[in-house]
Structure formats: C-alpha cells, structure tokens
C-alpha cells in the first residue's frame, strides 16, 4: 500500500498526544513532507512534550479559539510556503471537560464547543486559500490527502447512534462538540469539493493520552498505533470517501 505523500502539512494541538504523534510520524517517513507546521496553544508551556519551535516552522501560539491567532498562523504559513499551497490540514486540537450531564455549565459547554467545533471551522476558513492553491497546483484530477485535504479529528463519542462509553464517561459538552464537528466535516466536504479539497472526520480510537486516560481505565490503543493507522487510512482516501466519518482502521462509524 502506498504511503501518504504530501509536500506540506499543518497539525494543530501538536505539542503532545496525538498531535505530537502525527508530527513525529511525518518526520520519520522515508520521504517526509518538505514543510511540517506544528501548531499549539502554548509551544513553550510546561505541558508541552517537545519544544517544537526549535525544530520545526512553528506557526506561533495557534490558539484555535482565537480568530486573530488563526489569521496570524495562516499568514505565517503562507510566508513559509511562498507560491505553493498547503496540502494537508489536520484539525487535532481539542479539549475535554469531564462532567455529568447535571453538572454541565454554560461556561464549559461554550469553551469546549469553541475549541472543538468553531476552531476547526475557523482554521479551514483561514487556510482555504492555501488549500485551494495546493489543489490547483496538483496534476491529479481526483480528490486525495496528497492533493489537498482537511482532516478533522473527531470521536465516536460524538456518534449519536452508538453513544460510545456513556456508562464510563458522560462529558456531554465533548460529545455535542464532536457531533457538531461531524456535521461541519460533511458541510465542508460539500462546499469544498468543487475546489478539489477532500474533507473527512476521523476517530483516532480510544488512545493512551492525557485526554484519553481515565481512572481505572486503560485505553487499548497507543498513540503510535493510532497515528500509524490513521496515516494508512489517509493514504487510501479518494472522492468516494470525502464527507465520511471513519475510524483509525478505516471502518465507517455511524453518525
């Protein structure tokens, strides 16, 4: 199976967990992307697992809940790329508030929704010109992640049909934000198809990260396994899958 091949990629939430895993896997590829942009809220913060700015063209704070930060990041990426476009945007940044339904608050719901749903919306809007440029410069006639794509990292916790692991963790604000992200992904796929941009929502699995860990429960999937699986899936996607909701093994998840 062909390995994913892109000239440029941007990953949000790249200072730890799945986002950092994506960056590390891209760097280890036999033919890594020429440009790997690592975006995170606080690249020099105490929770960062690596000081990305010293090794990669960091796009700054890239706070996905701050429109000004997003616009500044898009401008910085555009400067680095020169006349070429951005092939792959991976909207990975997300937050989780562990609450029961009765304990959910306006503040928590608003904060989670802003980061997990509005953030990917604003990121796609800001980077759309660069994604269009990449698509226009590609010799390929179909859709693919190597040409131009938006990948929204979602969760099966946002699947209304399955409502996965409700007995373990309710986190209604997180579930609602991911259900909304799935709808956003579908809308993006319809709006951006004419521009040659593939859009997909991807569930990474229940992964051993700061967000995925919970008391008394050990997630079954490592970051390395999840990212490796997702990259394999991304390498196979075409116009047939744009707008789909898939997991890290390529299986379709019910809405």
GROMACS .gro file of C-alpha atoms in nm:
model
  255
    1UNK     CA    1   0.000   0.000   0.000
    2UNK     CA    2   0.133   0.344  -0.095
    3UNK     CA    3   0.247   0.566   0.189
    4UNK     CA    4   0.088   0.907   0.231
    5UNK     CA    5   0.294   1.160   0.038
    6UNK     CA    6   0.247   1.534   0.096
    7UNK     CA    7   0.468   1.837   0.042
    8UNK     CA    8   0.317   2.035   0.331
    9UNK     CA    9   0.108   1.961   0.640
   10UNK     CA   10  -0.019   2.155   0.939
   11UNK     CA   11  -0.118   1.982   1.263
   12UNK     CA   12  -0.295   2.164   1.546
   13UNK     CA   13  -0.260   2.054   1.908
   14UNK     CA   14   0.087   1.931   1.815
   15UNK     CA   15   0.270   1.973   2.145
   16UNK     CA   16   0.159   1.639   2.293
   17UNK     CA   17  -0.061   1.334   2.248
   18UNK     CA   18  -0.199   1.250   1.905
   19UNK     CA   19  -0.089   1.580   1.751
   20UNK     CA   20   0.271   1.524   1.855
   21UNK     CA   21   0.241   1.166   1.731
   22UNK     CA   22   0.142   1.293   1.386
   23UNK     CA   23   0.443   1.525   1.375
   24UNK     CA   24   0.682   1.250   1.482
   25UNK     CA   25   0.545   1.007   1.223
   26UNK     CA   26   0.572   1.264   0.944
   27UNK     CA   27   0.933   1.329   1.041
   28UNK     CA   28   1.014   0.956   1.033
   29UNK     CA   29   0.873   0.897   0.686
   30UNK     CA   30   1.121   0.781   0.419
   31UNK     CA   31   1.016   1.090   0.224
   32UNK     CA   32   0.891   1.335   0.487
   33UNK     CA   33   0.696   1.646   0.391
   34UNK     CA   34   0.910   1.944   0.296
   35UNK     CA   35   0.703   2.154   0.534
   36UNK     CA   36   0.564   2.030   0.866
   37UNK     CA   37   0.388   2.307   1.055
   38UNK     CA   38   0.323   2.240   1.424
   39UNK     CA   39   0.051   2.449   1.585
   40UNK     CA   40  -0.037   2.451   1.954
   41UNK     CA   41  -0.175   2.681   2.219
   42UNK     CA   42   0.147   2.719   2.416
   43UNK     CA   43   0.452   2.563   2.244
   44UNK     CA   44   0.680   2.657   2.534
   45UNK     CA   45   0.441   2.567   2.814
   46UNK     CA   46   0.507   2.316   3.089
   47UNK     CA   47   0.264   2.062   2.941
   48UNK     CA   48   0.438   2.057   2.605
   49UNK     CA   49   0.618   1.728   2.550
   50UNK     CA   50   0.862   1.879   2.299
   51UNK     CA   51   0.982   2.227   2.215
   52UNK     CA   52   0.852   2.227   1.860
   53UNK     CA   53   0.964   2.576   1.766
   54UNK     CA   54   1.330   2.484   1.786
   55UNK     CA   55   1.298   2.208   1.527
   56UNK     CA   56   1.003   2.295   1.306
   57UNK     CA   57   0.844   2.602   1.150
   58UNK     CA   58   0.602   2.657   1.438
   59UNK     CA   59   0.304   2.874   1.341
   60UNK     CA   60   0.307   3.055   1.674
   61UNK     CA   61   0.059   3.004   1.953
   62UNK     CA   62  -0.209   2.892   1.702
   63UNK     CA   63  -0.489   2.921   1.957
   64UNK     CA   64  -0.779   2.768   1.765
   65UNK     CA   65  -1.036   2.953   1.977
   66UNK     CA   66  -0.880   3.290   1.886
   67UNK     CA   67  -0.958   3.420   1.534
   68UNK     CA   68  -0.667   3.665   1.542
   69UNK     CA   69  -0.424   3.387   1.631
   70UNK     CA   70  -0.556   3.172   1.348
   71UNK     CA   71  -0.522   3.452   1.092
   72UNK     CA   72  -0.166   3.520   1.209
   73UNK     CA   73  -0.082   3.150   1.177
   74UNK     CA   74  -0.223   3.136   0.823
   75UNK     CA   75  -0.015   3.438   0.724
   76UNK     CA   76   0.300   3.283   0.872
   77UNK     CA   77   0.244   2.952   0.695
   78UNK     CA   78   0.181   3.137   0.369
   79UNK     CA   79   0.513   3.317   0.406
   80UNK     CA   80   0.699   2.989   0.452
   81UNK     CA   81   0.527   2.821   0.157
   82UNK     CA   82   0.588   3.106  -0.082
   83UNK     CA   83   0.398   3.040  -0.401
   84UNK     CA   84   0.289   2.685  -0.313
   85UNK     CA   85  -0.016   2.576  -0.118
   86UNK     CA   86  -0.092   2.364   0.187
   87UNK     CA   87  -0.170   2.000   0.110
   88UNK     CA   88  -0.298   1.876   0.442
   89UNK     CA   89  -0.468   2.046   0.738
   90UNK     CA   90  -0.516   1.820   1.041
   91UNK     CA   91  -0.750   1.981   1.294
   92UNK     CA   92  -0.648   1.784   1.600
   93UNK     CA   93  -0.664   2.038   1.886
   94UNK     CA   94  -0.944   1.962   2.131
   95UNK     CA   95  -1.038   1.984   2.498
   96UNK     CA   96  -1.246   1.761   2.724
   97UNK     CA   97  -1.438   1.857   3.037
   98UNK     CA   98  -1.528   1.556   3.250
   99UNK     CA   99  -1.877   1.634   3.378
  100UNK     CA  100  -2.202   1.451   3.433
  101UNK     CA  101  -2.499   1.589   3.243
  102UNK     CA  102  -2.643   1.754   3.554
  103UNK     CA  103  -2.312   1.930   3.621
  104UNK     CA  104  -2.263   2.078   3.273
  105UNK     CA  105  -2.237   2.457   3.271
  106UNK     CA  106  -2.276   2.733   3.018
  107UNK     CA  107  -1.908   2.818   3.052
  108UNK     CA  108  -1.785   2.462   2.997
  109UNK     CA  109  -2.018   2.397   2.706
  110UNK     CA  110  -1.915   2.722   2.539
  111UNK     CA  111  -1.541   2.664   2.591
  112UNK     CA  112  -1.548   2.307   2.460
  113UNK     CA  113  -1.765   2.393   2.162
  114UNK     CA  114  -1.546   2.692   2.074
  115UNK     CA  115  -1.227   2.484   2.068
  116UNK     CA  116  -1.360   2.156   1.929
  117UNK     CA  117  -1.606   2.283   1.666
  118UNK     CA  118  -1.562   2.652   1.596
  119UNK     CA  119  -1.183   2.615   1.595
  120UNK     CA  120  -1.179   2.370   1.301
  121UNK     CA  121  -1.432   2.591   1.120
  122UNK     CA  122  -1.211   2.899   1.153
  123UNK     CA  123  -0.894   2.705   1.070
  124UNK     CA  124  -1.046   2.576   0.747
  125UNK     CA  125  -1.168   2.924   0.651
  126UNK     CA  126  -0.829   3.083   0.718
  127UNK     CA  127  -0.627   2.817   0.534
  128UNK     CA  128  -0.873   2.768   0.247
  129UNK     CA  129  -0.675   2.988   0.005
  130UNK     CA  130  -0.361   2.780   0.067
  131UNK     CA  131  -0.554   2.454   0.032
  132UNK     CA  132  -0.708   2.578  -0.294
  133UNK     CA  133  -0.363   2.670  -0.420
  134UNK     CA  134  -0.234   2.320  -0.345
  135UNK     CA  135  -0.529   2.161  -0.524
  136UNK     CA  136  -0.486   2.387  -0.827
  137UNK     CA  137  -0.118   2.302  -0.848
  138UNK     CA  138  -0.174   1.926  -0.835
  139UNK     CA  139  -0.168   1.719  -1.155
  140UNK     CA  140  -0.429   1.483  -1.005
  141UNK     CA  141  -0.789   1.514  -1.120
  142UNK     CA  142  -0.947   1.336  -0.824
  143UNK     CA  143  -0.953   1.406  -0.451
  144UNK     CA  144  -0.684   1.281  -0.213
  145UNK     CA  145  -0.498   1.376   0.103
  146UNK     CA  146  -0.182   1.412  -0.104
  147UNK     CA  147  -0.352   1.677  -0.317
  148UNK     CA  148  -0.547   1.890  -0.066
  149UNK     CA  149  -0.745   1.780   0.238
  150UNK     CA  150  -0.897   1.883   0.569
  151UNK     CA  151  -0.889   1.609   0.833
  152UNK     CA  152  -1.098   1.677   1.141
  153UNK     CA  153  -1.002   1.454   1.433
  154UNK     CA  154  -1.339   1.360   1.580
  155UNK     CA  155  -1.454   1.087   1.819
  156UNK     CA  156  -1.702   0.803   1.824
  157UNK     CA  157  -1.820   0.971   2.143
  158UNK     CA  158  -1.992   1.212   1.906
  159UNK     CA  159  -2.180   0.933   1.729
  160UNK     CA  160  -2.548   0.975   1.814
  161UNK     CA  161  -2.618   0.619   1.705
  162UNK     CA  162  -2.363   0.447   1.928
  163UNK     CA  163  -2.313   0.695   2.217
  164UNK     CA  164  -1.994   0.504   2.294
  165UNK     CA  165  -1.889   0.453   2.658
  166UNK     CA  166  -2.171   0.660   2.810
  167UNK     CA  167  -2.156   0.443   3.122
  168UNK     CA  168  -1.786   0.523   3.166
  169UNK     CA  169  -1.785   0.895   3.092
  170UNK     CA  170  -2.073   1.127   3.005
  171UNK     CA  171  -1.892   1.451   2.911
  172UNK     CA  172  -2.194   1.585   2.726
  173UNK     CA  173  -2.018   1.903   2.615
  174UNK     CA  174  -1.744   1.698   2.444
  175UNK     CA  175  -1.995   1.464   2.279
  176UNK     CA  176  -2.204   1.752   2.148
  177UNK     CA  177  -1.896   1.931   2.014
  178UNK     CA  178  -1.782   1.624   1.824
  179UNK     CA  179  -2.129   1.554   1.684
  180UNK     CA  180  -2.126   1.913   1.558
  181UNK     CA  181  -1.775   1.865   1.419
  182UNK     CA  182  -1.900   1.567   1.221
  183UNK     CA  183  -2.171   1.783   1.065
  184UNK     CA  184  -1.914   2.053   0.993
  185UNK     CA  185  -1.695   1.795   0.817
  186UNK     CA  186  -1.987   1.690   0.599
  187UNK     CA  187  -2.068   2.051   0.515
  188UNK     CA  188  -1.704   2.122   0.431
  189UNK     CA  189  -1.695   1.820   0.201
  190UNK     CA  190  -1.990   1.957   0.004
  191UNK     CA  191  -1.866   2.315  -0.008
  192UNK     CA  192  -1.501   2.243  -0.089
  193UNK     CA  193  -1.533   1.951  -0.329
  194UNK     CA  194  -1.552   2.190  -0.625
  195UNK     CA  195  -1.216   2.331  -0.517
  196UNK     CA  196  -1.053   1.988  -0.521
  197UNK     CA  197  -1.033   1.957  -0.140
  198UNK     CA  198  -1.113   1.631   0.037
  199UNK     CA  199  -1.273   1.657   0.384
  200UNK     CA  200  -1.316   1.379   0.637
  201UNK     CA  201  -1.390   1.323   1.008
  202UNK     CA  202  -1.159   1.067   1.168
  203UNK     CA  203  -1.195   0.887   1.501
  204UNK     CA  204  -0.846   0.805   1.637
  205UNK     CA  205  -0.962   0.529   1.869
  206UNK     CA  206  -0.954   0.531   2.248
  207UNK     CA  207  -0.593   0.635   2.285
  208UNK     CA  208  -0.343   0.643   2.571
  209UNK     CA  209  -0.312   1.021   2.605
  210UNK     CA  210  -0.371   1.276   2.879
  211UNK     CA  211  -0.721   1.325   2.740
  212UNK     CA  212  -0.793   0.957   2.681
  213UNK     CA  213  -0.681   0.827   3.019
  214UNK     CA  214  -0.944   0.790   3.291
  215UNK     CA  215  -0.933   0.650   3.647
  216UNK     CA  216  -0.946   0.269   3.646
  217UNK     CA  217  -0.950   0.251   3.266
  218UNK     CA  218  -0.652   0.187   3.038
  219UNK     CA  219  -0.717   0.284   2.674
  220UNK     CA  220  -0.641  -0.008   2.441
  221UNK     CA  221  -0.462   0.191   2.172
  222UNK     CA  222  -0.122   0.364   2.188
  223UNK     CA  223  -0.056   0.696   2.019
  224UNK     CA  224   0.183   0.525   1.780
  225UNK     CA  225  -0.074   0.263   1.679
  226UNK     CA  226  -0.346   0.523   1.633
  227UNK     CA  227  -0.140   0.764   1.424
  228UNK     CA  228   0.011   0.488   1.212
  229UNK     CA  229  -0.339   0.357   1.144
  230UNK     CA  230  -0.481   0.698   1.060
  231UNK     CA  231  -0.197   0.776   0.819
  232UNK     CA  232  -0.260   0.445   0.647
  233UNK     CA  233  -0.629   0.536   0.613
  234UNK     CA  234  -0.549   0.884   0.483
  235UNK     CA  235  -0.326   0.737   0.212
  236UNK     CA  236  -0.623   0.544   0.070
  237UNK     CA  237  -0.892   0.814   0.066
  238UNK     CA  238  -1.044   0.947  -0.256
  239UNK     CA  239  -1.351   1.138  -0.367
  240UNK     CA  240  -1.556   0.833  -0.267
  241UNK     CA  241  -1.477   0.893   0.100
  242UNK     CA  242  -1.498   1.272   0.118
  243UNK     CA  243  -1.753   1.366   0.385
  244UNK     CA  244  -1.723   1.029   0.559
  245UNK     CA  245  -1.686   0.954   0.931
  246UNK     CA  246  -1.420   0.683   0.969
  247UNK     CA  247  -1.211   0.533   1.247
  248UNK     CA  248  -0.834   0.485   1.260
  249UNK     CA  249  -0.871   0.145   1.090
  250UNK     CA  250  -1.081   0.279   0.804
  251UNK     CA  251  -1.413   0.148   0.931
  252UNK     CA  252  -1.724   0.360   0.881
  253UNK     CA  253  -1.873   0.496   1.205
  254UNK     CA  254  -2.248   0.561   1.217
  255UNK     CA  255  -2.348   0.923   1.260
   0.00000   0.00000   0.00000
